[in-house]
XYZ file of N, CA, C and O in Angstrom:
764
model
N 141.185 81.250 97.150
C 140.009 81.814 97.786
C 139.812 83.255 97.333
O 138.711 83.655 97.027
N 140.912 84.023 97.292
C 140.819 85.412 96.904
C 140.386 85.560 95.446
O 139.563 86.403 95.111
N 140.927 84.715 94.569
C 140.552 84.745 93.161
C 139.074 84.406 93.001
O 138.388 84.979 92.175
N 138.615 83.453 93.792
C 137.214 83.045 93.730
C 136.310 84.231 94.074
O 135.341 84.491 93.383
N 136.633 84.945 95.134
C 135.842 86.111 95.539
C 135.869 87.192 94.460
O 134.863 87.822 94.190
N 137.040 87.404 93.866
C 137.152 88.425 92.835
C 136.288 88.112 91.623
O 135.866 89.008 90.908
N 136.014 86.844 91.381
C 135.185 86.450 90.242
C 133.701 86.404 90.610
O 132.858 86.927 89.893
N 133.368 85.776 91.712
C 131.969 85.506 92.052
C 131.245 86.744 92.578
O 130.094 86.989 92.203
N 131.858 87.518 93.419
C 131.172 88.671 94.008
C 130.713 89.685 92.955
O 129.571 90.127 92.985
N 131.556 90.060 91.974
C 131.059 90.955 90.925
C 129.939 90.309 90.094
O 129.005 90.987 89.667
N 130.014 89.003 89.890
C 128.973 88.304 89.138
C 127.639 88.367 89.886
O 126.595 88.647 89.289
N 127.666 88.130 91.180
C 126.447 88.220 92.000
C 125.901 89.641 91.965
O 124.703 89.850 91.803
N 126.758 90.632 92.084
C 126.316 92.033 92.045
C 125.692 92.371 90.700
O 124.664 93.044 90.632
N 126.283 91.873 89.616
C 125.743 92.123 88.279
C 124.347 91.519 88.126
O 123.441 92.167 87.611
N 124.177 90.282 88.570
C 122.864 89.632 88.490
C 121.849 90.402 89.324
O 120.729 90.655 88.887
N 122.221 90.795 90.522
C 121.305 91.523 91.394
C 120.915 92.865 90.783
O 119.747 93.227 90.737
N 121.886 93.608 90.286
C 121.599 94.918 89.705
C 120.784 94.808 88.426
O 119.897 95.619 88.175
N 121.052 93.799 87.606
C 120.278 93.650 86.375
C 118.838 93.289 86.688
O 117.926 93.668 85.970
N 118.598 92.568 87.782
C 117.218 92.244 88.146
C 116.495 93.490 88.640
O 115.285 93.587 88.526
N 117.220 94.435 89.185
C 116.605 95.666 89.665
C 116.252 96.602 88.519
O 115.345 97.403 88.632
N 116.990 96.538 87.430
C 116.820 97.474 86.336
C 115.647 97.097 85.437
O 114.942 97.934 84.924
N 115.421 95.834 85.255
C 114.425 95.400 84.282
C 113.002 95.707 84.743
O 112.712 95.817 85.923
N 112.136 95.837 83.755
C 110.715 96.032 83.989
C 110.007 94.840 83.363
O 110.183 94.561 82.179
N 109.260 94.109 84.161
C 108.474 92.991 83.636
C 107.129 93.550 83.178
O 106.445 94.224 83.929
N 106.761 93.245 81.946
C 105.554 93.815 81.360
C 104.535 92.725 81.064
O 104.887 91.667 80.529
N 103.314 93.006 81.418
C 102.179 92.152 81.093
C 101.136 93.025 80.419
O 100.953 94.176 80.803
N 100.453 92.480 79.441
C 99.404 93.251 78.777
C 98.208 92.347 78.521
O 98.351 91.139 78.322
N 97.031 92.954 78.552
C 95.793 92.242 78.278
C 94.928 93.157 77.427
O 95.071 94.384 77.478
N 94.046 92.577 76.639
C 93.228 93.401 75.749
C 91.917 92.713 75.418
O 91.762 91.500 75.603
N 90.982 93.500 74.912
C 89.694 93.009 74.446
C 89.873 92.570 72.999
O 90.145 93.391 72.118
N 89.709 91.278 72.749
C 89.966 90.774 71.398
C 88.906 91.225 70.395
O 89.101 91.109 69.192
N 87.807 91.791 70.864
C 86.758 92.291 69.969
C 87.026 93.734 69.524
O 86.395 94.219 68.591
N 87.934 94.420 70.191
C 88.213 95.825 69.866
C 88.990 95.929 68.559
O 89.869 95.114 68.281
N 88.664 96.952 67.774
C 89.373 97.221 66.531
C 90.407 98.309 66.806
O 90.108 99.500 66.754
N 91.623 97.913 67.077
C 92.674 98.850 67.472
C 93.124 99.755 66.335
O 93.750 100.778 66.579
N 92.789 99.411 65.110
C 93.135 100.262 63.970
C 92.320 101.549 63.932
O 92.709 102.504 63.260
N 91.190 101.593 64.626
C 90.331 102.785 64.592
C 90.749 103.844 65.604
O 90.254 104.966 65.554
N 91.647 103.510 66.523
C 92.043 104.456 67.564
C 93.187 105.333 67.069
O 94.272 104.840 66.776
N 92.926 106.630 66.992
C 93.942 107.582 66.498
C 94.199 108.736 67.464
O 95.215 109.400 67.375
N 93.237 109.003 68.357
C 93.358 110.148 69.274
C 93.183 109.675 70.717
O 92.622 108.616 70.980
N 93.665 110.488 71.632
C 93.568 110.136 73.058
C 93.449 111.394 73.907
O 93.732 112.516 73.468
N 93.018 111.181 75.131
C 93.006 112.213 76.167
C 93.170 111.482 77.502
O 92.920 110.278 77.600
N 93.592 112.221 78.500
C 93.749 111.607 79.821
C 92.409 111.586 80.546
O 91.636 112.538 80.479
N 92.156 110.482 81.235
C 90.924 110.285 82.000
C 91.174 110.796 83.413
O 91.676 110.088 84.276
N 90.841 112.048 83.636
C 91.164 112.740 84.884
C 90.609 112.023 86.114
O 91.286 111.904 87.130
N 89.388 111.529 86.012
C 88.767 110.852 87.162
C 89.614 109.671 87.621
O 89.838 109.485 88.818
N 90.086 108.865 86.690
C 90.920 107.714 87.044
C 92.295 108.121 87.542
O 92.805 107.560 88.510
N 92.876 109.105 86.898
C 94.223 109.550 87.263
C 94.235 110.184 88.652
O 95.171 109.976 89.426
N 93.183 110.920 88.986
C 93.107 111.545 90.311
C 93.103 110.509 91.434
O 93.521 110.800 92.550
N 92.645 109.301 91.148
C 92.584 108.253 92.170
C 93.925 107.555 92.383
O 94.090 106.840 93.378
N 94.857 107.725 91.468
C 96.171 107.076 91.605
C 96.855 107.589 92.869
O 96.932 108.794 93.095
N 97.338 106.664 93.680
C 97.915 107.027 94.975
C 99.426 107.213 94.886
O 100.211 106.447 95.438
N 99.804 108.260 94.161
C 101.203 108.665 94.064
C 101.234 110.186 94.117
O 100.194 110.834 94.005
N 102.399 110.725 94.250
C 102.507 112.182 94.343
C 102.091 112.839 93.029
O 102.193 112.238 91.964
N 101.619 114.067 93.122
C 101.239 114.806 91.920
C 102.434 115.004 90.993
O 102.275 115.020 89.772
N 103.626 115.130 91.554
C 104.825 115.287 90.723
C 105.095 114.015 89.907
O 105.401 114.092 88.717
N 104.957 112.857 90.552
C 105.151 111.608 89.820
C 104.043 111.401 88.788
O 104.294 110.867 87.706
N 102.826 111.816 89.091
C 101.740 111.733 88.102
C 102.098 112.550 86.861
O 101.937 112.077 85.734
N 102.608 113.761 87.092
C 103.008 114.607 85.955
C 104.097 113.933 85.128
O 104.067 113.965 83.898
N 105.062 113.324 85.814
C 106.151 112.644 85.109
C 105.612 111.490 84.265
O 106.017 111.301 83.120
N 104.709 110.724 84.832
C 104.124 109.587 84.111
C 103.319 110.078 82.916
O 103.447 109.543 81.807
N 102.508 111.109 83.112
C 101.666 111.620 82.017
C 102.515 112.216 80.892
O 102.198 112.027 79.716
N 103.602 112.894 81.247
C 104.506 113.417 80.206
C 105.131 112.272 79.413
O 105.255 112.330 78.191
N 105.515 111.208 80.120
C 106.113 110.056 79.443
C 105.081 109.377 78.535
O 105.412 108.960 77.417
N 103.827 109.289 78.988
C 102.773 108.700 78.154
C 102.538 109.577 76.930
O 102.404 109.061 75.808
N 102.486 110.905 77.114
C 102.346 111.828 75.976
C 103.425 111.568 74.921
O 103.137 111.456 73.734
N 104.653 111.474 75.369
C 105.776 111.246 74.457
C 105.604 109.931 73.699
O 105.775 109.885 72.477
N 105.263 108.868 74.419
C 105.113 107.557 73.782
C 103.926 107.519 72.824
O 104.030 106.960 71.732
N 102.798 108.098 73.218
C 101.615 108.081 72.347
C 101.879 108.893 71.071
O 101.521 108.468 69.977
N 102.510 110.044 71.223
C 102.841 110.877 70.061
C 103.787 110.133 69.121
O 103.616 110.167 67.903
N 104.776 109.432 69.687
C 105.723 108.696 68.850
C 105.050 107.540 68.104
O 105.573 107.060 67.108
N 103.884 107.131 68.567
C 103.134 106.058 67.907
C 102.063 106.594 66.955
O 101.221 105.855 66.479
N 102.082 107.906 66.723
C 101.162 108.501 65.753
C 99.830 108.967 66.322
O 98.960 109.393 65.576
N 99.658 108.914 67.619
C 98.429 109.403 68.241
C 98.507 110.900 68.441
O 99.584 111.471 68.583
N 97.353 111.544 68.499
C 97.311 112.963 68.825
C 96.267 113.184 69.915
O 95.294 112.441 70.024
N 96.511 114.222 70.718
C 95.572 114.569 71.780
C 94.342 115.211 71.157
O 94.434 115.903 70.145
N 93.198 114.997 71.801
C 91.958 115.516 71.251
C 90.967 115.817 72.372
O 91.005 115.185 73.430
N 90.072 116.775 72.114
C 88.975 117.056 73.044
C 87.888 115.990 72.930
O 87.112 115.792 73.856
N 87.819 115.336 71.772
C 86.871 114.250 71.534
C 87.667 113.009 71.122
O 87.684 112.623 69.957
N 88.335 112.346 72.097
C 89.292 111.285 71.772
C 88.633 109.931 71.493
O 87.518 109.659 71.933
N 89.386 109.102 70.796
C 88.981 107.706 70.612
C 89.264 106.903 71.880
O 88.495 106.022 72.255
N 90.395 107.209 72.528
C 90.819 106.506 73.732
C 90.977 107.449 74.907
O 91.465 108.575 74.749
N 90.600 106.970 76.075
C 90.892 107.666 77.322
C 92.015 106.889 78.009
O 91.986 105.655 78.056
N 93.008 107.608 78.507
C 94.158 106.986 79.157
C 94.054 107.222 80.652
O 93.904 108.353 81.109
N 94.127 106.138 81.409
C 94.101 106.226 82.865
C 95.289 105.454 83.417
O 95.845 104.572 82.743
N 95.680 105.779 84.636
C 96.781 105.078 85.292
C 96.405 104.746 86.722
O 95.523 105.384 87.307
N 97.028 103.729 87.266
C 97.030 103.522 88.705
C 98.281 102.744 89.073
O 98.942 102.165 88.210
N 98.622 102.785 90.337
C 99.866 102.190 90.798
C 99.630 101.320 92.024
O 98.653 101.493 92.741
N 100.549 100.410 92.219
C 100.606 99.588 93.433
C 102.071 99.455 93.780
O 102.922 99.455 92.899
N 102.346 99.327 95.057
C 103.725 99.053 95.452
C 103.728 98.120 96.638
O 102.758 98.026 97.385
N 104.845 97.387 96.758
C 105.011 96.485 97.885
C 106.484 96.381 98.216
O 107.344 96.579 97.360
N 106.736 96.086 99.460
C 108.110 95.909 99.912
C 108.527 94.476 99.594
O 107.838 93.527 99.938
N 109.635 94.316 98.899
C 110.153 93.000 98.512
C 111.345 92.698 99.401
O 112.254 93.513 99.528
N 111.345 91.524 100.023
C 112.460 91.107 100.870
C 113.189 89.985 100.147
O 112.582 88.993 99.743
N 114.496 90.144 99.972
C 115.328 89.130 99.324
C 116.280 88.541 100.357
O 116.941 89.265 101.098
N 116.331 87.212 100.403
C 117.234 86.514 101.313
C 118.168 85.656 100.466
O 117.714 84.851 99.651
N 119.443 85.854 100.634
C 120.454 85.094 99.909
C 121.262 84.289 100.918
O 121.782 84.838 101.883
N 121.349 82.983 100.713
C 122.188 82.134 101.553
C 123.516 81.939 100.849
O 123.558 81.453 99.726
N 124.585 82.317 101.512
C 125.908 82.243 100.905
C 126.662 81.013 101.381
O 127.759 81.100 101.900
N 126.080 79.840 101.212
C 126.750 78.602 101.587
C 127.464 78.047 100.368
O 126.907 77.979 99.289
N 128.687 77.652 100.531
C 129.420 77.068 99.416
C 130.435 76.077 99.954
O 130.716 76.027 101.136
N 130.981 75.285 99.064
C 132.029 74.354 99.456
C 132.195 73.289 98.403
O 131.447 73.214 97.450
N 133.223 72.437 98.592
C 133.365 71.290 97.710
C 133.862 70.130 98.531
O 134.458 70.285 99.578
N 133.568 68.969 98.043
C 133.777 67.759 98.834
C 135.145 67.146 98.670
O 136.020 67.681 98.012
N 135.280 65.976 99.280
C 136.572 65.305 99.317
C 136.661 64.160 98.331
O 135.879 64.039 97.411
N 137.645 63.315 98.552
C 137.849 62.174 97.678
C 138.141 60.968 98.556
O 138.400 61.075 99.749
N 138.104 59.820 97.959
C 138.437 58.590 98.689
C 138.926 57.552 97.712
O 138.835 57.727 96.506
N 139.461 56.462 98.245
C 139.892 55.390 97.362
C 139.605 54.067 98.030
O 139.411 53.986 99.224
N 139.535 53.069 97.237
C 139.302 51.731 97.778
C 138.723 50.823 96.733
O 138.430 51.223 95.618
N 138.568 49.573 97.081
C 138.091 48.589 96.119
C 136.565 48.606 95.978
O 135.864 49.134 96.813
N 136.080 48.015 94.891
C 134.663 47.722 94.758
C 133.876 48.800 94.041
O 134.401 49.789 93.575
N 132.614 48.532 93.972
C 131.659 49.398 93.298
C 130.772 50.022 94.350
O 129.987 49.362 94.986
N 130.875 51.260 94.557
C 129.934 51.942 95.426
C 130.379 52.147 96.853
O 129.611 52.615 97.658
N 131.584 51.768 97.234
C 132.051 52.121 98.572
C 133.516 52.439 98.514
O 134.219 52.083 97.586
N 133.978 53.136 99.482
C 135.368 53.545 99.464
C 135.884 53.722 100.871
O 135.135 53.687 101.832
N 137.176 53.893 100.986
C 137.780 54.128 102.282
C 139.005 54.987 102.081
O 139.486 55.161 100.975
N 139.480 55.552 103.105
C 140.689 56.355 103.022
C 140.415 57.778 103.452
O 139.321 58.133 103.872
N 141.437 58.586 103.360
C 141.300 59.968 103.837
C 140.443 60.801 102.876
O 140.307 60.484 101.706
N 139.882 61.831 103.410
C 139.108 62.763 102.599
C 139.497 64.183 102.970
O 140.157 64.414 103.970
N 139.099 65.102 102.148
C 139.358 66.495 102.477
C 138.255 67.341 101.864
O 137.474 66.872 101.040
N 138.175 68.556 102.265
C 137.190 69.471 101.708
C 137.236 70.783 102.455
O 137.933 70.927 103.456
N 136.497 71.724 101.978
C 136.380 72.988 102.673
C 135.012 73.558 102.363
O 134.330 73.153 101.451
N 134.585 74.477 103.138
C 133.271 75.070 102.920
C 133.139 76.289 103.808
O 134.036 76.639 104.554
N 132.028 76.870 103.720
C 131.817 78.049 104.542
C 130.334 78.337 104.676
O 129.528 77.883 103.885
N 130.011 79.046 105.679
C 128.645 79.514 105.861
C 128.744 80.932 106.369
O 129.153 81.167 107.490
N 128.411 81.837 105.519
C 128.512 83.238 105.888
C 127.184 83.792 106.359
O 127.029 84.977 106.541
N 126.208 82.925 106.516
C 124.901 83.345 106.999
C 124.076 83.993 105.905
O 124.580 84.319 104.839
N 122.804 84.126 106.158
C 121.941 84.733 105.138
C 122.189 86.232 105.010
O 122.537 86.901 105.975
N 122.030 86.710 103.796
C 122.148 88.128 103.503
C 120.749 88.611 103.156
O 120.135 88.078 102.226
N 120.220 89.573 103.867
C 118.848 90.032 103.674
C 118.868 91.474 103.189
O 119.584 92.315 103.731
N 118.070 91.738 102.146
C 117.930 93.115 101.680
C 116.468 93.361 101.336
O 115.717 92.435 101.053
N 116.066 94.616 101.393
C 114.694 94.984 101.043
C 114.731 96.016 99.934
O 115.688 96.775 99.803
N 113.686 96.000 99.126
C 113.542 96.972 98.055
C 112.062 97.170 97.801
O 111.255 96.325 98.133
N 111.735 98.293 97.217
C 110.345 98.575 96.896
C 110.082 98.153 95.459
O 110.779 98.581 94.546
N 109.105 97.276 95.288
C 108.719 96.849 93.954
C 107.375 97.501 93.643
O 106.456 97.455 94.446
N 107.318 98.127 92.493
C 106.102 98.844 92.129
C 105.500 98.349 90.833
O 106.183 97.761 90.005
N 104.206 98.584 90.696
C 103.484 98.272 89.461
C 102.835 99.549 88.960
O 102.205 100.270 89.723
N 103.009 99.796 87.672
C 102.327 100.899 87.010
C 101.379 100.290 85.992
O 101.796 99.518 85.139
N 100.104 100.611 86.121
C 99.085 100.145 85.189
C 98.713 101.305 84.277
O 98.487 102.423 84.749
N 98.638 101.031 82.975
C 98.145 102.012 82.013
C 96.927 101.387 81.352
O 97.021 100.323 80.739
N 95.785 102.043 81.533
C 94.523 101.575 80.963
C 94.151 102.427 79.773
O 94.226 103.658 79.833
N 93.730 101.779 78.692
C 93.198 102.476 77.522
C 91.730 102.105 77.407
O 91.380 100.930 77.291
N 90.877 103.133 77.464
C 89.435 102.954 77.514
C 88.816 103.510 76.241
O 89.117 104.645 75.849
N 87.950 102.720 75.601
C 87.222 103.175 74.423
C 86.267 104.276 74.866
O 85.402 104.056 75.711
N 86.427 105.479 74.313
C 85.645 106.630 74.759
C 84.168 106.524 74.384
O 83.320 107.042 75.092
N 83.854 105.845 73.289
C 82.451 105.755 72.864
C 81.637 104.881 73.798
O 80.549 105.253 74.219
N 82.133 103.693 74.106
C 81.347 102.795 74.960
C 81.866 102.715 76.399
O 81.346 101.943 77.193
N 82.894 103.496 76.713
C 83.465 103.578 78.067
C 83.877 102.208 78.614
O 83.694 101.898 79.782
N 84.467 101.382 77.745
C 84.937 100.067 78.156
C 86.453 99.971 78.009
O 87.024 100.487 77.050
N 87.047 99.277 78.956
C 88.489 99.026 78.911
C 88.789 98.130 77.717
O 88.194 97.065 77.561
N 89.712 98.567 76.850
C 90.071 97.757 75.687
C 91.507 97.230 75.762
O 91.848 96.252 75.102
N 92.345 97.881 76.566
C 93.727 97.438 76.695
C 94.255 97.862 78.057
O 93.951 98.952 78.558
N 95.049 96.973 78.656
C 95.703 97.307 79.919
C 97.125 96.773 79.888
O 97.356 95.608 79.565
N 98.053 97.650 80.198
C 99.449 97.253 80.309
C 99.918 97.470 81.734
O 99.515 98.428 82.397
N 100.751 96.551 82.204
C 101.270 96.668 83.565
C 102.769 96.436 83.535
O 103.256 95.475 82.945
N 103.496 97.341 84.151
C 104.932 97.196 84.306
C 105.254 96.990 85.771
O 104.765 97.728 86.619
N 106.054 95.980 86.055
C 106.438 95.669 87.431
C 107.953 95.717 87.504
O 108.644 95.122 86.679
N 108.457 96.425 88.477
C 109.903 96.511 88.643
C 110.261 97.218 89.927
O 109.397 97.701 90.647
N 111.531 97.281 90.172
C 112.025 97.934 91.375
C 112.005 99.437 91.176
O 112.447 99.942 90.155
N 111.465 100.103 92.154
C 111.464 101.561 92.121
C 112.738 102.047 92.774
O 113.113 101.572 93.840
N 113.391 102.947 92.116
C 114.617 103.501 92.675
C 114.252 104.607 93.653
O 113.747 105.643 93.254
N 114.473 104.350 94.914
C 114.241 105.377 95.917
C 115.458 106.291 95.913
O 116.405 106.086 96.642
N 115.404 107.264 95.056
C 116.553 108.134 94.869
C 116.147 109.593 95.001
O 115.008 109.953 94.731
N 117.089 110.390 95.423
C 116.854 111.832 95.500
C 117.210 112.502 94.178
O 116.910 113.657 93.978
N 117.828 111.745 93.286
C 118.232 112.275 91.995
C 117.016 112.296 91.062
O 116.554 111.253 90.590
N 116.501 113.474 90.797
C 115.282 113.634 89.998
C 115.469 113.127 88.576
O 114.563 112.514 88.005
N 116.652 113.347 87.986
C 116.893 112.883 86.626
C 116.797 111.359 86.538
O 116.208 110.821 85.600
N 117.366 110.658 87.524
C 117.301 109.193 87.540
C 115.860 108.727 87.728
O 115.437 107.751 87.114
N 115.129 109.429 88.560
C 113.726 109.090 88.801
C 112.912 109.251 87.517
O 112.118 108.383 87.156
N 113.122 110.352 86.809
C 112.407 110.593 85.554
C 112.781 109.553 84.502
O 111.915 109.077 83.766
N 114.052 109.177 84.433
C 114.483 108.146 83.483
C 113.811 106.816 83.793
O 113.416 106.088 82.883
N 113.711 106.474 85.074
C 113.075 105.210 85.466
C 111.595 105.219 85.080
O 111.078 104.220 84.588
N 110.918 106.338 85.282
C 109.507 106.448 84.912
C 109.352 106.328 83.397
O 108.475 105.612 82.903
N 110.219 106.994 82.643
C 110.167 106.892 81.174
C 110.374 105.449 80.732
O 109.724 104.980 79.790
N 111.309 104.760 81.389
C 111.580 103.360 81.057
C 110.342 102.497 81.303
O 109.973 101.670 80.466
N 109.696 102.680 82.450
C 108.469 101.941 82.758
C 107.429 102.167 81.665
O 106.892 101.218 81.097
N 107.125 103.431 81.383
C 106.074 103.768 80.420
C 106.418 103.241 79.031
O 105.578 102.641 78.357
N 107.642 103.450 78.593
C 108.058 103.003 77.269
C 107.909 101.494 77.118
O 107.367 101.005 76.115
N 108.382 100.750 78.104
C 108.316 99.292 78.004
C 106.882 98.789 78.082
O 106.533 97.804 77.426
N 106.037 99.443 78.855
C 104.630 99.031 78.917
C 103.967 99.266 77.569
O 103.303 98.388 77.021
N 104.151 100.460 77.007
C 103.462 100.798 75.757
C 104.075 100.112 74.532
O 103.476 100.161 73.459
N 105.216 99.458 74.693
C 105.738 98.641 73.591
C 104.773 97.507 73.263
O 104.762 96.997 72.150
N 103.960 97.107 74.238
C 103.008 96.012 74.032
C 101.714 96.485 73.360
O 100.804 95.696 73.152
N 101.619 97.780 73.033
C 100.439 98.305 72.359
C 100.808 98.728 70.937
O 101.833 99.349 70.744
N 99.995 98.444 69.961
C 98.758 97.654 70.028
C 99.089 96.169 70.165
O 100.206 95.746 69.866
N 98.111 95.399 70.616
C 98.383 93.968 70.803
C 98.646 93.264 69.473
O 98.114 93.674 68.446
N 99.458 92.257 69.540
C 99.710 91.419 68.356
C 98.593 90.385 68.315
O 98.635 89.401 69.039
N 97.615 90.652 67.504
C 96.466 89.751 67.424
C 96.781 88.669 66.401
O 97.016 88.949 65.247
N 96.819 87.440 66.855
C 97.150 86.313 66.001
C 95.853 85.728 65.457
O 94.951 85.384 66.219
N 95.756 85.623 64.144
C 94.554 85.036 63.529
C 94.515 83.539 63.807
O 95.527 82.865 63.736
N 93.348 83.070 64.124
C 93.197 81.628 64.417
C 92.652 80.890 63.248
O 92.005 81.242 62.427
C-alpha cells in the first residue's frame, strides 16, 4: 500500500501541475487577407482600454507583445499596417477528483462462466477531492489598419497563477503571449 502511494501520488501531482502550466491556443484568420504585406504595427488604444484587467497587467501584456512582434520582424509605426488589440476573460474552474480504487477477487469451480469458492479483494473510498482555480483567456486581435477589419485572432486559455511573485506573473504572461503569437502568421494551406 505504501509503495503504491509513493508511485501514484507523485504521478497525479505531475499530471495536475502539467495541466496548469500549459496554454491551449486557438487561432482564426481571414483567408482573404494577404499576411505578407503586414510589416508594421501599433497598439489599438481604444480596444486595449476596454480590457478588464489591471493597468499593470496590460503593460506586461503589451511589453510581451512588443517583444514577440519585434522578434518576428515587425516594427512599430505611427502609420501601421496592423493594429493590435487585446481583451481578456476569466472564469473559476472547479475540479473534482474521485479517489476510488481497488481490485477484485478470484474464484474457482467447474464450467464456463460460473464459479464458486472463496474470494478476496480490497478497495477504498477516500471521497471526492475538490479544488478551484482561475482559468483565463487572453485574446490578441490583429486588425488591418486600412480597412479596419479583423484579420487574425489568437486566444490562449490556461490557468492563471494567482501569485504575489511578480517575476512568476510576468513569466506566465510572456508564456501566454509567446504561445498565442506562435500561431501567427497562419499556415495557409493551398487547396
